[in-house]
PDB file of C-alpha atoms in Angstrom:
ATOM      1  CA  MET A1115     -28.145   0.287 -17.979  1.00 40.00           C
ATOM      2  CA  LYS A1116     -27.518   3.430 -19.327  1.00 46.00           C
ATOM      3  CA  PHE A1117     -26.928   6.870 -17.320  1.00 46.00           C
ATOM      4  CA  ALA A1118     -28.136  10.178 -18.741  1.00 49.00           C
ATOM      5  CA  VAL A1119     -25.036  12.620 -19.232  1.00 53.00           C
ATOM      6  CA  MET A1120     -25.582  15.147 -16.484  1.00 66.00           C
ATOM      7  CA  ASN A1121     -26.107  18.802 -17.378  1.00 83.00           C
ATOM      8  CA  LYS A1122     -22.807  20.727 -18.016  1.00 82.00           C
ATOM      9  CA  PHE A1123     -24.227  23.622 -16.097  1.00 85.00           C
ATOM     10  CA  THR A1124     -25.450  21.449 -13.278  1.00 88.00           C
ATOM     11  CA  LYS A1125     -22.103  19.989 -12.895  1.00 90.00           C
ATOM     12  CA  ILE A1126     -20.810  23.518 -12.697  1.00 91.00           C
ATOM     13  CA  ILE A1127     -23.093  24.418 -10.244  1.00 92.00           C
ATOM     14  CA  TYR A1128     -22.625  21.052  -7.963  1.00 94.00           C
ATOM     15  CA  ALA A1129     -18.696  21.704  -8.378  1.00 94.00           C
ATOM     16  CA  SER A1130     -19.217  25.606  -7.297  1.00 94.00           C
ATOM     17  CA  ILE A1131     -21.280  24.273  -4.272  1.00 97.00           C
ATOM     18  CA  ILE A1132     -18.253  22.170  -3.192  1.00 97.00           C
ATOM     19  CA  ALA A1133     -15.899  24.645  -3.891  1.00 97.00           C
ATOM     20  CA  ALA A1134     -17.711  26.888  -1.558  1.00 98.00           C
ATOM     21  CA  LEU A1135     -17.806  24.497   0.920  1.00 98.00           C
ATOM     22  CA  VAL A1136     -14.139  23.978   1.013  1.00 98.00           C
ATOM     23  CA  ILE A1137     -13.451  27.750   0.860  1.00 97.00           C
ATOM     24  CA  LEU A1138     -15.706  28.176   3.995  1.00 98.00           C
ATOM     25  CA  ALA A1139     -14.034  25.211   5.933  1.00 97.00           C
ATOM     26  CA  ASP A1140     -10.644  26.667   5.039  1.00 97.00           C
ATOM     27  CA  GLN A1141     -11.148  30.146   5.825  1.00 97.00           C
ATOM     28  CA  VAL A1142     -12.906  29.307   9.010  1.00 97.00           C
ATOM     29  CA  SER A1143     -10.206  27.361  10.238  1.00 95.00           C
ATOM     30  CA  LYS A1144      -7.546  29.981   9.335  1.00 95.00           C
ATOM     31  CA  PHE A1145      -9.413  32.477  11.037  1.00 94.00           C
ATOM     32  CA  TYR A1146      -9.613  30.365  14.252  1.00 93.00           C
ATOM     33  CA  ILE A1147      -5.732  29.933  13.947  1.00 92.00           C
ATOM     34  CA  LEU A1148      -5.124  33.632  13.218  1.00 91.00           C
ATOM     35  CA  LYS A1149      -6.881  34.440  16.421  1.00 90.00           C
ATOM     36  CA  SER A1150      -5.248  31.482  18.600  1.00 88.00           C
ATOM     37  CA  LEU A1151      -1.860  32.046  17.214  1.00 86.00           C
ATOM     38  CA  SER A1152      -0.261  35.442  17.576  1.00 80.00           C
ATOM     39  CA  HIS A1153       3.322  35.116  15.928  1.00 77.00           C
ATOM     40  CA  ILE A1154       4.821  32.898  13.358  1.00 80.00           C
ATOM     41  CA  GLY A1155       6.134  29.803  14.814  1.00 75.00           C
ATOM     42  CA  GLN A1156       3.734  29.642  17.552  1.00 75.00           C
ATOM     43  CA  THR A1157       2.493  26.378  18.096  1.00 73.00           C
ATOM     44  CA  ILE A1158      -0.470  24.480  19.890  1.00 79.00           C
ATOM     45  CA  GLU A1159       0.405  20.507  20.209  1.00 82.00           C
ATOM     46  CA  VAL A1160      -2.830  18.740  19.182  1.00 83.00           C
ATOM     47  CA  LEU A1161      -1.578  15.129  19.339  1.00 84.00           C
ATOM     48  CA  PRO A1162       2.075  13.706  19.584  1.00 86.00           C
ATOM     49  CA  ASN A1163       3.690  14.868  16.055  1.00 84.00           C
ATOM     50  CA  PHE A1164       0.667  16.770  15.019  1.00 85.00           C
ATOM     51  CA  ASN A1165       0.533  20.497  15.734  1.00 88.00           C
ATOM     52  CA  PHE A1166      -0.789  23.521  14.857  1.00 87.00           C
ATOM     53  CA  THR A1167       1.879  25.955  13.882  1.00 89.00           C
ATOM     54  CA  LEU A1168       1.442  29.238  12.295  1.00 91.00           C
ATOM     55  CA  SER A1169       3.456  30.332   9.144  1.00 89.00           C
ATOM     56  CA  PHE A1170       2.887  31.970   6.102  1.00 88.00           C
ATOM     57  CA  ASN A1171       4.062  30.527   2.594  1.00 85.00           C
ATOM     58  CA  PHE A1172       4.699  33.406  -0.062  1.00 80.00           C
ATOM     59  CA  GLY A1173       5.276  30.937  -2.544  1.00 71.00           C
ATOM     60  CA  ILE A1174       3.766  27.764  -4.089  1.00 66.00           C
ATOM     61  CA  SER A1175       2.778  24.079  -2.993  1.00 60.00           C
ATOM     62  CA  PHE A1176       5.381  22.638  -0.376  1.00 53.00           C
ATOM     63  CA  SER A1177       7.193  25.865   0.189  1.00 53.00           C
ATOM     64  CA  MET A1178       8.814  26.232  -3.210  1.00 53.00           C
ATOM     65  CA  LEU A1179       9.813  29.710  -4.113  1.00 55.00           C
ATOM     66  CA  ASN A1180       8.893  30.635  -0.504  1.00 53.00           C
ATOM     67  CA  SER A1181      10.303  34.016  -0.512  1.00 56.00           C
ATOM     68  CA  PRO A1182       8.436  37.412   0.714  1.00 59.00           C
ATOM     69  CA  GLY A1183       9.925  38.991  -2.411  1.00 58.00           C
ATOM     70  CA  GLN A1184       7.818  36.716  -4.771  1.00 59.00           C
ATOM     71  CA  ASN A1185       5.314  38.851  -6.938  1.00 73.00           C
ATOM     72  CA  GLN A1186       1.851  37.926  -5.428  1.00 71.00           C
ATOM     73  CA  ILE A1187       0.163  39.203  -8.610  1.00 77.00           C
ATOM     74  CA  VAL A1188       1.666  36.581 -10.835  1.00 78.00           C
ATOM     75  CA  LEU A1189       0.879  33.711  -8.360  1.00 80.00           C
ATOM     76  CA  LEU A1190      -2.650  35.129  -8.197  1.00 83.00           C
ATOM     77  CA  LEU A1191      -2.941  35.227 -11.892  1.00 87.00           C
ATOM     78  CA  MET A1192      -1.430  31.774 -12.192  1.00 87.00           C
ATOM     79  CA  SER A1193      -4.174  30.454  -9.690  1.00 88.00           C
ATOM     80  CA  SER A1194      -6.840  32.071 -11.856  1.00 89.00           C
ATOM     81  CA  LEU A1195      -5.889  30.472 -14.750  1.00 93.00           C
ATOM     82  CA  ILE A1196      -5.603  27.062 -13.065  1.00 92.00           C
ATOM     83  CA  ILE A1197      -9.249  27.548 -11.853  1.00 93.00           C
ATOM     84  CA  LEU A1198     -10.220  28.189 -15.502  1.00 94.00           C
ATOM     85  CA  VAL A1199      -8.577  25.281 -16.699  1.00 93.00           C
ATOM     86  CA  PHE A1200     -10.483  23.060 -14.408  1.00 92.00           C
ATOM     87  CA  TYR A1201     -13.942  24.636 -15.010  1.00 90.00           C
ATOM     88  CA  SER A1202     -13.094  24.093 -18.531  1.00 90.00           C
ATOM     89  CA  TRP A1203     -12.374  20.591 -18.117  1.00 89.00           C
ATOM     90  CA  LEU A1204     -15.519  20.132 -16.070  1.00 87.00           C
ATOM     91  CA  TYR A1205     -17.416  21.938 -18.765  1.00 89.00           C
ATOM     92  CA  ARG A1206     -16.313  19.380 -21.545  1.00 87.00           C
ATOM     93  CA  SER A1207     -16.240  16.524 -19.329  1.00 85.00           C
ATOM     94  CA  ARG A1208     -18.778  13.686 -19.974  1.00 83.00           C
ATOM     95  CA  GLU A1209     -17.828  12.190 -16.516  1.00 84.00           C
ATOM     96  CA  LYS A1210     -21.053  11.990 -14.422  1.00 83.00           C
ATOM     97  CA  TYR A1211     -19.360  12.776 -10.946  1.00 88.00           C
ATOM     98  CA  ILE A1212     -16.135  14.615 -12.060  1.00 90.00           C
ATOM     99  CA  TRP A1213     -17.580  17.837 -10.276  1.00 92.00           C
ATOM    100  CA  ILE A1214     -16.570  16.235  -7.005  1.00 93.00           C
ATOM    101  CA  PRO A1215     -12.849  16.418  -7.235  1.00 95.00           C
ATOM    102  CA  ILE A1216     -12.845  19.268  -9.542  1.00 94.00           C
ATOM    103  CA  GLY A1217     -14.743  21.181  -6.833  1.00 96.00           C
ATOM    104  CA  THR A1218     -12.377  20.219  -4.091  1.00 97.00           C
ATOM    105  CA  VAL A1219      -9.641  21.825  -6.173  1.00 96.00           C
ATOM    106  CA  ILE A1220     -11.167  24.665  -7.309  1.00 96.00           C
ATOM    107  CA  GLY A1221     -12.288  25.436  -3.696  1.00 97.00           C
ATOM    108  CA  GLY A1222      -8.643  24.992  -2.167  1.00 96.00           C
ATOM    109  CA  ALA A1223      -7.233  27.019  -4.803  1.00 94.00           C
ATOM    110  CA  VAL A1224      -9.828  29.658  -4.193  1.00 96.00           C
ATOM    111  CA  GLY A1225      -8.999  29.517  -0.418  1.00 96.00           C
ATOM    112  CA  ASN A1226      -5.404  29.894  -0.901  1.00 94.00           C
ATOM    113  CA  MET A1227      -5.886  32.939  -3.313  1.00 91.00           C
ATOM    114  CA  ILE A1228      -8.167  34.783  -0.844  1.00 94.00           C
ATOM    115  CA  ASP A1229      -5.035  34.671   1.754  1.00 93.00           C
ATOM    116  CA  ARG A1230      -2.723  35.595  -1.051  1.00 90.00           C
ATOM    117  CA  ALA A1231      -4.872  38.842  -1.707  1.00 89.00           C
ATOM    118  CA  ARG A1232      -5.583  39.386   1.584  1.00 91.00           C
ATOM    119  CA  TYR A1233      -2.151  39.095   3.650  1.00 88.00           C
ATOM    120  CA  GLY A1234       0.238  38.485   0.532  1.00 87.00           C
ATOM    121  CA  ALA A1235       0.877  34.900   1.520  1.00 88.00           C
ATOM    122  CA  VAL A1236      -0.827  31.797   2.417  1.00 90.00           C
ATOM    123  CA  THR A1237      -1.702  30.916   6.006  1.00 92.00           C
ATOM    124  CA  ASP A1238      -0.427  27.415   6.520  1.00 92.00           C
ATOM    125  CA  PHE A1239      -0.948  25.810  10.008  1.00 92.00           C
ATOM    126  CA  ILE A1240      -0.952  21.799   9.907  1.00 91.00           C
ATOM    127  CA  ASP A1241       2.506  20.712  11.013  1.00 91.00           C
ATOM    128  CA  VAL A1242       2.853  17.185  11.116  1.00 91.00           C
ATOM    129  CA  ARG A1243       6.066  14.820  11.863  1.00 89.00           C
ATOM    130  CA  ILE A1244       6.189  11.287  10.801  1.00 88.00           C
ATOM    131  CA  MET A1245       8.968   8.843  11.800  1.00 86.00           C
ATOM    132  CA  GLY A1246      11.571  11.980  12.321  1.00 83.00           C
ATOM    133  CA  TRP A1247      10.715  13.370   8.969  1.00 86.00           C
ATOM    134  CA  HIS A1248       8.781  17.138   9.237  1.00 84.00           C
ATOM    135  CA  TYR A1249       6.021  17.406   6.326  1.00 82.00           C
ATOM    136  CA  PRO A1250       5.882  20.997   4.984  1.00 85.00           C
ATOM    137  CA  THR A1251       3.013  22.936   6.994  1.00 86.00           C
ATOM    138  CA  PHE A1252      -0.049  23.184   4.991  1.00 92.00           C
ATOM    139  CA  ASN A1253      -3.687  24.107   5.458  1.00 94.00           C
ATOM    140  CA  ILE A1254      -7.091  22.683   4.790  1.00 95.00           C
ATOM    141  CA  ALA A1255      -7.125  24.242   1.211  1.00 95.00           C
ATOM    142  CA  ASP A1256      -4.152  22.339   0.513  1.00 93.00           C
ATOM    143  CA  SER A1257      -5.488  19.203   1.787  1.00 94.00           C
ATOM    144  CA  PHE A1258      -8.436  19.438  -0.466  1.00 96.00           C
ATOM    145  CA  ILE A1259      -6.271  20.411  -3.620  1.00 95.00           C
ATOM    146  CA  CYS A1260      -4.427  17.081  -3.017  1.00 94.00           C
ATOM    147  CA  ILE A1261      -7.573  14.994  -2.152  1.00 95.00           C
ATOM    148  CA  GLY A1262      -9.135  16.208  -5.559  1.00 95.00           C
ATOM    149  CA  ILE A1263      -5.873  15.537  -7.657  1.00 94.00           C
ATOM    150  CA  ILE A1264      -5.644  12.300  -6.091  1.00 95.00           C
ATOM    151  CA  MET A1265      -9.217  11.396  -6.985  1.00 93.00           C
ATOM    152  CA  LEU A1266      -8.741  12.866 -10.451  1.00 91.00           C
ATOM    153  CA  VAL A1267      -5.533  10.640 -11.075  1.00 92.00           C
ATOM    154  CA  PHE A1268      -7.368   7.568 -10.209  1.00 88.00           C
ATOM    155  CA  TRP A1269     -10.878   8.318 -11.283  1.00 78.00           C
ATOM    156  CA  PRO A1270     -12.095   5.786 -13.731  1.00 73.00           C
ATOM    157  CA  SER A1271     -12.747   6.855 -17.174  1.00 68.00           C
ATOM    158  CA  GLU A1272     -15.776   6.448 -18.925  1.00 59.00           C
ATOM    159  CA  LYS A1273     -15.665   3.742 -21.637  1.00 52.00           C
ATOM    160  CA  PRO A1274     -17.559   4.131 -24.746  1.00 49.00           C
ATOM    161  CA  THR A1275     -20.343   1.356 -24.951  1.00 51.00           C
ATOM    162  CA  LYS A1276     -21.649  -0.451 -28.017  1.00 55.00           C
ATOM    163  CA  ALA A1277     -24.978   0.662 -29.175  1.00 49.00           C
TER     164      ALA A1277
END
């Protein structure tokens, strides 16, 4: 059975809807964390080894380049470029459901960009420790970026069929 290739613009609309839902979840969670925790390092224990701890990341993923002196405009421009690359990939792709992981990555990137533009840093709060190892604090947007990237890495590519 052959499947019709999804219209390019329909994929962009679907990915944008996914992105909007990710942005909404990310920004609502950060809003409540900022209302609940008043200073950096303040913690709410959720479960053993799983806390909400307020922190701000001035750098990039996993707190790399995490310095308040970083040029946030450069990081915003880099994020914008990455988003354009993902939309371009989506537009050119013939994969039927590729809009799902691309939408999650774009939504996560925009969610973090909103923080960077508003606060000059990204709000992080999910604090996990596993067997004595402390994972870098992250947020909902980071989670969706990682989920989307993992999905893209393991995405089954479309195989050409013989006519």
